[in-house]
mmCIF file with all atom_site columns, C-alpha atoms in Angstrom:
data_model
loop_
_atom_site.group_PDB
_atom_site.id
_atom_site.type_symbol
_atom_site.label_atom_id
_atom_site.label_alt_id
_atom_site.label_comp_id
_atom_site.label_asym_id
_atom_site.label_entity_id
_atom_site.label_seq_id
_atom_site.pdbx_PDB_ins_code
_atom_site.Cartn_x
_atom_site.Cartn_y
_atom_site.Cartn_z
_atom_site.occupancy
_atom_site.B_iso_or_equiv
_atom_site.pdbx_formal_charge
_atom_site.auth_seq_id
_atom_site.auth_comp_id
_atom_site.auth_asym_id
_atom_site.auth_atom_id
_atom_site.pdbx_PDB_model_num
ATOM 1   C CA . UNK M 1 1   ? -11.228 12.941  -2.449  1.00 89.00 ? 30  UNK M CA 1
ATOM 2   C CA . UNK M 1 2   ? -7.892  13.554  -0.793  1.00 94.00 ? 31  UNK M CA 1
ATOM 3   C CA . UNK M 1 3   ? -4.889  13.643  -3.133  1.00 97.00 ? 32  UNK M CA 1
ATOM 4   C CA . UNK M 1 4   ? -1.361  12.881  -1.945  1.00 98.00 ? 33  UNK M CA 1
ATOM 5   C CA . UNK M 1 5   ? 1.481   14.501  -3.901  1.00 98.00 ? 34  UNK M CA 1
ATOM 6   C CA . UNK M 1 6   ? 5.001   13.252  -3.380  1.00 98.00 ? 35  UNK M CA 1
ATOM 7   C CA . UNK M 1 7   ? 8.202   14.986  -4.440  1.00 98.00 ? 36  UNK M CA 1
ATOM 8   C CA . UNK M 1 8   ? 10.619  14.449  -5.946  1.00 98.00 ? 37  UNK M CA 1
ATOM 9   C CA . UNK M 1 9   ? 9.613   11.502  -8.105  1.00 98.00 ? 38  UNK M CA 1
ATOM 10  C CA . UNK M 1 10  ? 13.233  10.377  -8.284  1.00 98.00 ? 39  UNK M CA 1
ATOM 11  C CA . UNK M 1 11  ? 16.370  11.348  -6.468  1.00 97.00 ? 40  UNK M CA 1
ATOM 12  C CA . UNK M 1 12  ? 19.979  10.289  -6.665  1.00 98.00 ? 41  UNK M CA 1
ATOM 13  C CA . UNK M 1 13  ? 22.254  10.625  -3.657  1.00 98.00 ? 42  UNK M CA 1
ATOM 14  C CA . UNK M 1 14  ? 25.533  9.292   -2.335  1.00 98.00 ? 43  UNK M CA 1
ATOM 15  C CA . UNK M 1 15  ? 26.179  6.893   0.482   1.00 98.00 ? 44  UNK M CA 1
ATOM 16  C CA . UNK M 1 16  ? 26.240  8.863   3.729   1.00 98.00 ? 45  UNK M CA 1
ATOM 17  C CA . UNK M 1 17  ? 23.975  11.658  2.459   1.00 98.00 ? 46  UNK M CA 1
ATOM 18  C CA . UNK M 1 18  ? 20.818  12.804  4.184   1.00 98.00 ? 47  UNK M CA 1
ATOM 19  C CA . UNK M 1 19  ? 17.801  12.732  1.903   1.00 98.00 ? 48  UNK M CA 1
ATOM 20  C CA . UNK M 1 20  ? 14.342  14.162  2.353   1.00 98.00 ? 49  UNK M CA 1
ATOM 21  C CA . UNK M 1 21  ? 11.126  13.174  0.616   1.00 98.00 ? 50  UNK M CA 1
ATOM 22  C CA . UNK M 1 22  ? 8.034   15.353  0.852   1.00 98.00 ? 51  UNK M CA 1
ATOM 23  C CA . UNK M 1 23  ? 4.384   14.408  0.761   1.00 98.00 ? 52  UNK M CA 1
ATOM 24  C CA . UNK M 1 24  ? 1.630   16.997  0.516   1.00 98.00 ? 53  UNK M CA 1
ATOM 25  C CA . UNK M 1 25  ? -2.053  16.313  1.177   1.00 98.00 ? 54  UNK M CA 1
ATOM 26  C CA . UNK M 1 26  ? -4.782  18.210  -0.661  1.00 97.00 ? 55  UNK M CA 1
ATOM 27  C CA . UNK M 1 27  ? -6.589  18.764  2.633   1.00 96.00 ? 56  UNK M CA 1
ATOM 28  C CA . UNK M 1 28  ? -5.860  18.491  6.323   1.00 97.00 ? 57  UNK M CA 1
ATOM 29  C CA . UNK M 1 29  ? -5.217  14.912  7.429   1.00 96.00 ? 58  UNK M CA 1
ATOM 30  C CA . UNK M 1 30  ? -3.861  15.496  10.940  1.00 97.00 ? 59  UNK M CA 1
ATOM 31  C CA . UNK M 1 31  ? -1.144  12.857  11.375  1.00 97.00 ? 60  UNK M CA 1
ATOM 32  C CA . UNK M 1 32  ? -2.850  10.023  9.479   1.00 97.00 ? 61  UNK M CA 1
ATOM 33  C CA . UNK M 1 33  ? 0.212   9.466   7.378   1.00 98.00 ? 62  UNK M CA 1
ATOM 34  C CA . UNK M 1 34  ? 2.481   6.469   6.901   1.00 98.00 ? 63  UNK M CA 1
ATOM 35  C CA . UNK M 1 35  ? 5.635   5.844   4.889   1.00 98.00 ? 64  UNK M CA 1
ATOM 36  C CA . UNK M 1 36  ? 6.613   2.656   3.100   1.00 98.00 ? 65  UNK M CA 1
ATOM 37  C CA . UNK M 1 37  ? 9.722   1.320   1.421   1.00 98.00 ? 66  UNK M CA 1
ATOM 38  C CA . UNK M 1 38  ? 9.318   -1.010  -1.544  1.00 98.00 ? 67  UNK M CA 1
ATOM 39  C CA . UNK M 1 39  ? 12.004  -2.955  -3.350  1.00 98.00 ? 68  UNK M CA 1
ATOM 40  C CA . UNK M 1 40  ? 11.455  -4.568  -6.758  1.00 97.00 ? 69  UNK M CA 1
ATOM 41  C CA . UNK M 1 41  ? 9.328   -7.695  -6.620  1.00 96.00 ? 70  UNK M CA 1
ATOM 42  C CA . UNK M 1 42  ? 8.574   -7.278  -2.928  1.00 97.00 ? 71  UNK M CA 1
ATOM 43  C CA . UNK M 1 43  ? 5.630   -6.102  -0.881  1.00 98.00 ? 72  UNK M CA 1
ATOM 44  C CA . UNK M 1 44  ? 5.950   -2.660  0.706   1.00 98.00 ? 73  UNK M CA 1
ATOM 45  C CA . UNK M 1 45  ? 7.479   -2.446  4.157   1.00 98.00 ? 74  UNK M CA 1
ATOM 46  C CA . UNK M 1 46  ? 6.056   -0.073  6.767   1.00 98.00 ? 75  UNK M CA 1
ATOM 47  C CA . UNK M 1 47  ? 8.642   2.423   8.020   1.00 98.00 ? 76  UNK M CA 1
ATOM 48  C CA . UNK M 1 48  ? 6.681   5.179   9.768   1.00 98.00 ? 77  UNK M CA 1
ATOM 49  C CA . UNK M 1 49  ? 3.098   5.456   10.998  1.00 98.00 ? 78  UNK M CA 1
ATOM 50  C CA . UNK M 1 50  ? 1.118   8.336   12.459  1.00 98.00 ? 79  UNK M CA 1
ATOM 51  C CA . UNK M 1 51  ? 3.513   10.678  10.646  1.00 98.00 ? 80  UNK M CA 1
ATOM 52  C CA . UNK M 1 52  ? 6.459   10.300  13.006  1.00 98.00 ? 81  UNK M CA 1
ATOM 53  C CA . UNK M 1 53  ? 6.317   6.941   14.769  1.00 98.00 ? 82  UNK M CA 1
ATOM 54  C CA . UNK M 1 54  ? 9.055   4.506   13.808  1.00 98.00 ? 83  UNK M CA 1
ATOM 55  C CA . UNK M 1 55  ? 7.766   0.999   13.114  1.00 97.00 ? 84  UNK M CA 1
ATOM 56  C CA . UNK M 1 56  ? 9.336   -1.686  15.292  1.00 96.00 ? 85  UNK M CA 1
ATOM 57  C CA . UNK M 1 57  ? 12.493  -3.128  13.769  1.00 97.00 ? 86  UNK M CA 1
ATOM 58  C CA . UNK M 1 58  ? 13.082  -0.230  11.349  1.00 98.00 ? 87  UNK M CA 1
ATOM 59  C CA . UNK M 1 59  ? 16.439  1.523   11.401  1.00 98.00 ? 88  UNK M CA 1
ATOM 60  C CA . UNK M 1 60  ? 16.549  4.777   13.363  1.00 98.00 ? 89  UNK M CA 1
ATOM 61  C CA . UNK M 1 61  ? 18.138  6.382   10.285  1.00 98.00 ? 90  UNK M CA 1
ATOM 62  C CA . UNK M 1 62  ? 14.556  6.778   9.073   1.00 98.00 ? 91  UNK M CA 1
ATOM 63  C CA . UNK M 1 63  ? 12.409  9.514   10.563  1.00 98.00 ? 92  UNK M CA 1
ATOM 64  C CA . UNK M 1 64  ? 9.137   11.201  9.724   1.00 98.00 ? 93  UNK M CA 1
ATOM 65  C CA . UNK M 1 65  ? 7.662   14.567  10.574  1.00 98.00 ? 94  UNK M CA 1
ATOM 66  C CA . UNK M 1 66  ? 4.757   16.828  9.779   1.00 98.00 ? 95  UNK M CA 1
ATOM 67  C CA . UNK M 1 67  ? 1.059   17.242  10.369  1.00 98.00 ? 96  UNK M CA 1
ATOM 68  C CA . UNK M 1 68  ? -1.879  18.762  8.580   1.00 97.00 ? 97  UNK M CA 1
ATOM 69  C CA . UNK M 1 69  ? -0.893  18.839  4.918   1.00 97.00 ? 98  UNK M CA 1
ATOM 70  C CA . UNK M 1 70  ? 2.921   18.737  4.801   1.00 98.00 ? 99  UNK M CA 1
ATOM 71  C CA . UNK M 1 71  ? 4.980   15.685  5.694   1.00 98.00 ? 100 UNK M CA 1
ATOM 72  C CA . UNK M 1 72  ? 8.565   14.600  5.267   1.00 98.00 ? 101 UNK M CA 1
ATOM 73  C CA . UNK M 1 73  ? 10.497  11.357  5.366   1.00 98.00 ? 102 UNK M CA 1
ATOM 74  C CA . UNK M 1 74  ? 14.173  11.777  6.144   1.00 98.00 ? 103 UNK M CA 1
ATOM 75  C CA . UNK M 1 75  ? 16.812  9.131   5.639   1.00 98.00 ? 104 UNK M CA 1
ATOM 76  C CA . UNK M 1 76  ? 20.023  9.885   7.490   1.00 98.00 ? 105 UNK M CA 1
ATOM 77  C CA . UNK M 1 77  ? 23.371  8.451   6.402   1.00 98.00 ? 106 UNK M CA 1
ATOM 78  C CA . UNK M 1 78  ? 22.018  6.882   3.222   1.00 98.00 ? 107 UNK M CA 1
ATOM 79  C CA . UNK M 1 79  ? 23.107  3.270   2.731   1.00 98.00 ? 108 UNK M CA 1
ATOM 80  C CA . UNK M 1 80  ? 23.204  1.112   -0.419  1.00 98.00 ? 109 UNK M CA 1
ATOM 81  C CA . UNK M 1 81  ? 20.361  -0.999  0.963   1.00 98.00 ? 110 UNK M CA 1
ATOM 82  C CA . UNK M 1 82  ? 18.142  2.108   1.028   1.00 98.00 ? 111 UNK M CA 1
ATOM 83  C CA . UNK M 1 83  ? 17.861  1.990   -2.763  1.00 98.00 ? 112 UNK M CA 1
ATOM 84  C CA . UNK M 1 84  ? 14.106  1.552   -3.215  1.00 98.00 ? 113 UNK M CA 1
ATOM 85  C CA . UNK M 1 85  ? 10.856  3.346   -3.975  1.00 98.00 ? 114 UNK M CA 1
ATOM 86  C CA . UNK M 1 86  ? 9.208   5.151   -1.081  1.00 98.00 ? 115 UNK M CA 1
ATOM 87  C CA . UNK M 1 87  ? 5.490   5.833   -0.779  1.00 98.00 ? 116 UNK M CA 1
ATOM 88  C CA . UNK M 1 88  ? 3.465   7.961   1.549   1.00 98.00 ? 117 UNK M CA 1
ATOM 89  C CA . UNK M 1 89  ? -0.007  6.834   2.532   1.00 98.00 ? 118 UNK M CA 1
ATOM 90  C CA . UNK M 1 90  ? -2.952  8.678   4.002   1.00 97.00 ? 119 UNK M CA 1
ATOM 91  C CA . UNK M 1 91  ? -5.216  6.361   5.949   1.00 94.00 ? 120 UNK M CA 1
ATOM 92  C CA . UNK M 1 92  ? -8.593  6.776   7.564   1.00 90.00 ? 121 UNK M CA 1
ATOM 93  C CA . UNK M 1 93  ? -11.266 4.481   8.925   1.00 88.00 ? 122 UNK M CA 1
ATOM 94  C CA . UNK M 1 94  ? -12.380 3.168   5.545   1.00 91.00 ? 123 UNK M CA 1
ATOM 95  C CA . UNK M 1 95  ? -9.805  3.848   2.829   1.00 92.00 ? 124 UNK M CA 1
ATOM 96  C CA . UNK M 1 96  ? -6.220  4.545   1.883   1.00 93.00 ? 125 UNK M CA 1
ATOM 97  C CA . UNK M 1 97  ? -4.688  7.085   -0.490  1.00 97.00 ? 126 UNK M CA 1
ATOM 98  C CA . UNK M 1 98  ? -1.130  6.616   -1.698  1.00 98.00 ? 127 UNK M CA 1
ATOM 99  C CA . UNK M 1 99  ? 1.323   9.155   -2.985  1.00 98.00 ? 128 UNK M CA 1
ATOM 100 C CA . UNK M 1 100 ? 2.892   8.579   -6.375  1.00 98.00 ? 129 UNK M CA 1
ATOM 101 C CA . UNK M 1 101 ? 6.193   7.308   -5.032  1.00 98.00 ? 130 UNK M CA 1
ATOM 102 C CA . UNK M 1 102 ? 9.808   8.476   -4.902  1.00 98.00 ? 131 UNK M CA 1
ATOM 103 C CA . UNK M 1 103 ? 12.544  6.332   -6.364  1.00 98.00 ? 132 UNK M CA 1
ATOM 104 C CA . UNK M 1 104 ? 15.788  6.685   -4.447  1.00 98.00 ? 133 UNK M CA 1
ATOM 105 C CA . UNK M 1 105 ? 18.938  5.752   -6.304  1.00 98.00 ? 134 UNK M CA 1
ATOM 106 C CA . UNK M 1 106 ? 22.457  5.514   -4.944  1.00 97.00 ? 135 UNK M CA 1
ATOM 107 C CA . UNK M 1 107 ? 25.136  7.333   -6.950  1.00 96.00 ? 136 UNK M CA 1
ATOM 108 C CA . UNK K 2 1   ? 4.385   -14.255 13.290  1.00 77.00 ? 16  UNK K CA 1
ATOM 109 C CA . UNK K 2 2   ? 1.271   -13.115 11.481  1.00 83.00 ? 17  UNK K CA 1
ATOM 110 C CA . UNK K 2 3   ? 1.227   -13.876 7.782   1.00 90.00 ? 18  UNK K CA 1
ATOM 111 C CA . UNK K 2 4   ? -1.093  -13.223 4.863   1.00 93.00 ? 19  UNK K CA 1
ATOM 112 C CA . UNK K 2 5   ? -1.075  -15.323 1.700   1.00 95.00 ? 20  UNK K CA 1
ATOM 113 C CA . UNK K 2 6   ? -2.964  -14.407 -1.456  1.00 97.00 ? 21  UNK K CA 1
ATOM 114 C CA . UNK K 2 7   ? -4.059  -16.813 -4.163  1.00 97.00 ? 22  UNK K CA 1
ATOM 115 C CA . UNK K 2 8   ? -6.343  -16.954 -7.160  1.00 98.00 ? 23  UNK K CA 1
ATOM 116 C CA . UNK K 2 9   ? -4.515  -14.709 -9.603  1.00 98.00 ? 24  UNK K CA 1
ATOM 117 C CA . UNK K 2 10  ? -3.995  -15.622 -13.221 1.00 98.00 ? 25  UNK K CA 1
ATOM 118 C CA . UNK K 2 11  ? -4.760  -14.760 -16.809 1.00 98.00 ? 26  UNK K CA 1
ATOM 119 C CA . UNK K 2 12  ? -8.336  -13.785 -17.630 1.00 98.00 ? 27  UNK K CA 1
ATOM 120 C CA . UNK K 2 13  ? -9.949  -12.341 -20.739 1.00 98.00 ? 28  UNK K CA 1
ATOM 121 C CA . UNK K 2 14  ? -11.423 -8.854  -20.779 1.00 98.00 ? 29  UNK K CA 1
ATOM 122 C CA . UNK K 2 15  ? -14.959 -8.973  -19.423 1.00 98.00 ? 30  UNK K CA 1
ATOM 123 C CA . UNK K 2 16  ? -14.191 -12.072 -17.387 1.00 98.00 ? 31  UNK K CA 1
ATOM 124 C CA . UNK K 2 17  ? -14.290 -12.740 -13.670 1.00 98.00 ? 32  UNK K CA 1
ATOM 125 C CA . UNK K 2 18  ? -11.836 -13.894 -11.032 1.00 98.00 ? 33  UNK K CA 1
ATOM 126 C CA . UNK K 2 19  ? -11.924 -14.402 -7.279  1.00 98.00 ? 34  UNK K CA 1
ATOM 127 C CA . UNK K 2 20  ? -8.879  -13.664 -5.167  1.00 98.00 ? 35  UNK K CA 1
ATOM 128 C CA . UNK K 2 21  ? -8.402  -15.192 -1.741  1.00 97.00 ? 36  UNK K CA 1
ATOM 129 C CA . UNK K 2 22  ? -6.313  -14.115 1.205   1.00 95.00 ? 37  UNK K CA 1
ATOM 130 C CA . UNK K 2 23  ? -5.659  -16.486 4.071   1.00 93.00 ? 38  UNK K CA 1
ATOM 131 C CA . UNK K 2 24  ? -4.151  -15.601 7.403   1.00 87.00 ? 39  UNK K CA 1
ATOM 132 C CA . UNK K 2 25  ? -1.977  -17.561 9.756   1.00 82.00 ? 40  UNK K CA 1
ATOM 133 C CA . UNK K 2 26  ? 0.038   -16.983 12.875  1.00 76.00 ? 41  UNK K CA 1
ATOM 134 C CA . UNK K 2 27  ? -2.403  -14.589 14.492  1.00 70.00 ? 42  UNK K CA 1
ATOM 135 C CA . UNK K 2 28  ? -6.074  -13.877 14.885  1.00 66.00 ? 43  UNK K CA 1
ATOM 136 C CA . UNK K 2 29  ? -7.038  -11.420 12.205  1.00 68.00 ? 44  UNK K CA 1
ATOM 137 C CA . UNK K 2 30  ? -10.113 -9.304  12.277  1.00 69.00 ? 45  UNK K CA 1
ATOM 138 C CA . UNK K 2 31  ? -11.093 -9.523  8.651   1.00 65.00 ? 46  UNK K CA 1
ATOM 139 C CA . UNK K 2 32  ? -13.361 -6.552  9.087   1.00 68.00 ? 47  UNK K CA 1
ATOM 140 C CA . UNK K 2 33  ? -10.135 -4.548  9.163   1.00 86.00 ? 48  UNK K CA 1
ATOM 141 C CA . UNK K 2 34  ? -8.490  -5.609  5.932   1.00 91.00 ? 49  UNK K CA 1
ATOM 142 C CA . UNK K 2 35  ? -7.917  -4.058  2.536   1.00 94.00 ? 50  UNK K CA 1
ATOM 143 C CA . UNK K 2 36  ? -6.925  -4.928  -0.994  1.00 97.00 ? 51  UNK K CA 1
ATOM 144 C CA . UNK K 2 37  ? -4.229  -2.816  -2.653  1.00 98.00 ? 52  UNK K CA 1
ATOM 145 C CA . UNK K 2 38  ? -2.959  -3.271  -6.206  1.00 98.00 ? 53  UNK K CA 1
ATOM 146 C CA . UNK K 2 39  ? 0.060   -2.293  -8.238  1.00 98.00 ? 54  UNK K CA 1
ATOM 147 C CA . UNK K 2 40  ? 0.031   -2.253  -12.030 1.00 98.00 ? 55  UNK K CA 1
ATOM 148 C CA . UNK K 2 41  ? 3.293   -3.289  -13.697 1.00 97.00 ? 56  UNK K CA 1
ATOM 149 C CA . UNK K 2 42  ? 5.876   -0.545  -13.247 1.00 97.00 ? 57  UNK K CA 1
ATOM 150 C CA . UNK K 2 43  ? 3.359   1.731   -11.510 1.00 98.00 ? 58  UNK K CA 1
ATOM 151 C CA . UNK K 2 44  ? 2.605   2.916   -7.993  1.00 98.00 ? 59  UNK K CA 1
ATOM 152 C CA . UNK K 2 45  ? 0.372   1.524   -5.288  1.00 98.00 ? 60  UNK K CA 1
ATOM 153 C CA . UNK K 2 46  ? -3.397  1.926   -5.520  1.00 98.00 ? 61  UNK K CA 1
ATOM 154 C CA . UNK K 2 47  ? -5.939  1.181   -2.802  1.00 97.00 ? 62  UNK K CA 1
ATOM 155 C CA . UNK K 2 48  ? -8.785  -0.993  -4.116  1.00 98.00 ? 63  UNK K CA 1
ATOM 156 C CA . UNK K 2 49  ? -11.194 -1.910  -1.335  1.00 97.00 ? 64  UNK K CA 1
ATOM 157 C CA . UNK K 2 50  ? -11.793 -2.040  2.414   1.00 95.00 ? 65  UNK K CA 1
ATOM 158 C CA . UNK K 2 51  ? -13.525 -4.995  4.072   1.00 92.00 ? 66  UNK K CA 1
ATOM 159 C CA . UNK K 2 52  ? -16.027 -2.618  5.640   1.00 89.00 ? 67  UNK K CA 1
ATOM 160 C CA . UNK K 2 53  ? -17.467 -2.128  2.157   1.00 91.00 ? 68  UNK K CA 1
ATOM 161 C CA . UNK K 2 54  ? -15.758 0.845   0.513   1.00 95.00 ? 69  UNK K CA 1
ATOM 162 C CA . UNK K 2 55  ? -14.127 0.784   -2.902  1.00 97.00 ? 70  UNK K CA 1
ATOM 163 C CA . UNK K 2 56  ? -12.041 2.975   -5.110  1.00 97.00 ? 71  UNK K CA 1
ATOM 164 C CA . UNK K 2 57  ? -14.156 4.609   -7.790  1.00 96.00 ? 72  UNK K CA 1
ATOM 165 C CA . UNK K 2 58  ? -12.718 2.639   -10.732 1.00 97.00 ? 73  UNK K CA 1
ATOM 166 C CA . UNK K 2 59  ? -13.799 -0.745  -9.318  1.00 98.00 ? 74  UNK K CA 1
ATOM 167 C CA . UNK K 2 60  ? -17.041 0.233   -7.572  1.00 96.00 ? 75  UNK K CA 1
ATOM 168 C CA . UNK K 2 61  ? -19.839 -1.945  -8.911  1.00 96.00 ? 76  UNK K CA 1
ATOM 169 C CA . UNK K 2 62  ? -17.449 -4.454  -10.471 1.00 98.00 ? 77  UNK K CA 1
ATOM 170 C CA . UNK K 2 63  ? -15.512 -5.745  -7.450  1.00 98.00 ? 78  UNK K CA 1
ATOM 171 C CA . UNK K 2 64  ? -16.922 -7.140  -4.203  1.00 98.00 ? 79  UNK K CA 1
ATOM 172 C CA . UNK K 2 65  ? -14.956 -7.695  -1.025  1.00 96.00 ? 80  UNK K CA 1
ATOM 173 C CA . UNK K 2 66  ? -16.075 -10.331 1.457   1.00 93.00 ? 81  UNK K CA 1
ATOM 174 C CA . UNK K 2 67  ? -14.708 -12.181 4.433   1.00 89.00 ? 82  UNK K CA 1
ATOM 175 C CA . UNK K 2 68  ? -15.099 -15.400 6.362   1.00 87.00 ? 83  UNK K CA 1
ATOM 176 C CA . UNK K 2 69  ? -13.776 -15.080 9.882   1.00 80.00 ? 84  UNK K CA 1
ATOM 177 C CA . UNK K 2 70  ? -14.458 -18.776 10.529  1.00 83.00 ? 85  UNK K CA 1
ATOM 178 C CA . UNK K 2 71  ? -11.837 -19.739 7.967   1.00 84.00 ? 86  UNK K CA 1
ATOM 179 C CA . UNK K 2 72  ? -9.580  -16.685 8.438   1.00 84.00 ? 87  UNK K CA 1
ATOM 180 C CA . UNK K 2 73  ? -10.095 -15.672 4.823   1.00 89.00 ? 88  UNK K CA 1
ATOM 181 C CA . UNK K 2 74  ? -10.669 -12.504 2.829   1.00 93.00 ? 89  UNK K CA 1
ATOM 182 C CA . UNK K 2 75  ? -11.911 -12.481 -0.751  1.00 96.00 ? 90  UNK K CA 1
ATOM 183 C CA . UNK K 2 76  ? -12.085 -10.130 -3.703  1.00 98.00 ? 91  UNK K CA 1
ATOM 184 C CA . UNK K 2 77  ? -14.613 -11.070 -6.365  1.00 98.00 ? 92  UNK K CA 1
ATOM 185 C CA . UNK K 2 78  ? -13.714 -9.247  -9.568  1.00 98.00 ? 93  UNK K CA 1
ATOM 186 C CA . UNK K 2 79  ? -16.020 -9.079  -12.569 1.00 98.00 ? 94  UNK K CA 1
ATOM 187 C CA . UNK K 2 80  ? -16.185 -7.162  -15.856 1.00 98.00 ? 95  UNK K CA 1
ATOM 188 C CA . UNK K 2 81  ? -12.408 -7.139  -15.793 1.00 98.00 ? 96  UNK K CA 1
ATOM 189 C CA . UNK K 2 82  ? -10.533 -4.675  -17.981 1.00 98.00 ? 97  UNK K CA 1
ATOM 190 C CA . UNK K 2 83  ? -6.955  -4.445  -19.174 1.00 98.00 ? 98  UNK K CA 1
ATOM 191 C CA . UNK K 2 84  ? -6.272  -1.667  -16.676 1.00 98.00 ? 99  UNK K CA 1
ATOM 192 C CA . UNK K 2 85  ? -7.126  -4.055  -13.823 1.00 98.00 ? 100 UNK K CA 1
ATOM 193 C CA . UNK K 2 86  ? -3.891  -5.897  -14.611 1.00 98.00 ? 101 UNK K CA 1
ATOM 194 C CA . UNK K 2 87  ? -1.816  -5.691  -11.453 1.00 98.00 ? 102 UNK K CA 1
ATOM 195 C CA . UNK K 2 88  ? -0.340  -7.467  -8.484  1.00 98.00 ? 103 UNK K CA 1
ATOM 196 C CA . UNK K 2 89  ? -3.048  -7.552  -5.824  1.00 98.00 ? 104 UNK K CA 1
ATOM 197 C CA . UNK K 2 90  ? -2.032  -7.392  -2.186  1.00 98.00 ? 105 UNK K CA 1
ATOM 198 C CA . UNK K 2 91  ? -4.058  -8.270  0.882   1.00 96.00 ? 106 UNK K CA 1
ATOM 199 C CA . UNK K 2 92  ? -3.182  -5.757  3.642   1.00 95.00 ? 107 UNK K CA 1
ATOM 200 C CA . UNK K 2 93  ? -4.098  -5.326  7.276   1.00 92.00 ? 108 UNK K CA 1
ATOM 201 C CA . UNK K 2 94  ? -5.825  -1.987  7.911   1.00 90.00 ? 109 UNK K CA 1
ATOM 202 C CA . UNK K 2 95  ? -3.337  -1.576  10.744  1.00 89.00 ? 110 UNK K CA 1
ATOM 203 C CA . UNK K 2 96  ? -0.826  -0.929  7.898   1.00 92.00 ? 111 UNK K CA 1
ATOM 204 C CA . UNK K 2 97  ? 1.905   -3.320  8.963   1.00 92.00 ? 112 UNK K CA 1
ATOM 205 C CA . UNK K 2 98  ? 1.097   -6.702  7.443   1.00 93.00 ? 113 UNK K CA 1
ATOM 206 C CA . UNK K 2 99  ? 1.070   -7.369  3.701   1.00 96.00 ? 114 UNK K CA 1
ATOM 207 C CA . UNK K 2 100 ? 0.794   -10.542 1.711   1.00 96.00 ? 115 UNK K CA 1
ATOM 208 C CA . UNK K 2 101 ? 3.260   -11.367 -1.038  1.00 97.00 ? 116 UNK K CA 1
ATOM 209 C CA . UNK K 2 102 ? 0.746   -10.471 -3.746  1.00 98.00 ? 117 UNK K CA 1
ATOM 210 C CA . UNK K 2 103 ? -0.951  -12.345 -6.557  1.00 98.00 ? 118 UNK K CA 1
ATOM 211 C CA . UNK K 2 104 ? -0.729  -11.284 -10.194 1.00 98.00 ? 119 UNK K CA 1
ATOM 212 C CA . UNK K 2 105 ? -3.880  -10.717 -12.212 1.00 98.00 ? 120 UNK K CA 1
ATOM 213 C CA . UNK K 2 106 ? -3.439  -10.314 -15.963 1.00 98.00 ? 121 UNK K CA 1
ATOM 214 C CA . UNK K 2 107 ? -6.390  -9.225  -18.069 1.00 98.00 ? 122 UNK K CA 1
ATOM 215 C CA . UNK K 2 108 ? -5.655  -9.887  -21.707 1.00 97.00 ? 123 UNK K CA 1
ATOM 216 C CA . UNK K 2 109 ? -7.085  -11.612 -24.751 1.00 96.00 ? 124 UNK K CA 1
#
């Protein structure tokens, strides 16, 4: 089974900072990688699909990169509304595998 | 706008059964391309099942996913429930972008 390892598990940054979250796959997954944002009590919201494609309606401050086993989510000019937990997801034709999540806090 | 709505959650005793439903509106869904994902209280997201008939190891043999395209509905039949099945269960499109609001299942005596 593929394992998805996210780091860090928590991070604290200031408004205006650029933050980066990393997701590592235990085996090659090409670009079958998505990123989600989840706020307390809400369903996750898709930010990025196919590793680097911005979902319609999502702020361009979010960007994704990577392929193979190493992926990153970058949030430029961090805003208070970005306070949330972020998850990576590996998807294939018949299953999903989530990373453990990264909680982003605003200082 | 496409929307998914889950129902059927509640409190059930260990060893009991429960059936979750997911109904779709606003668009034609192919329920062959749907999943269930759960989230235990305070924990991360966990994939549970795909409508094509695959399951995460911890529920295989206890949970059954089914669909009824005629009524735009997806189901998750859960049996032999355990305390660690306690979670919010989400119905999700396999295209990644559409999630229901979730339904809470609590397994406790």
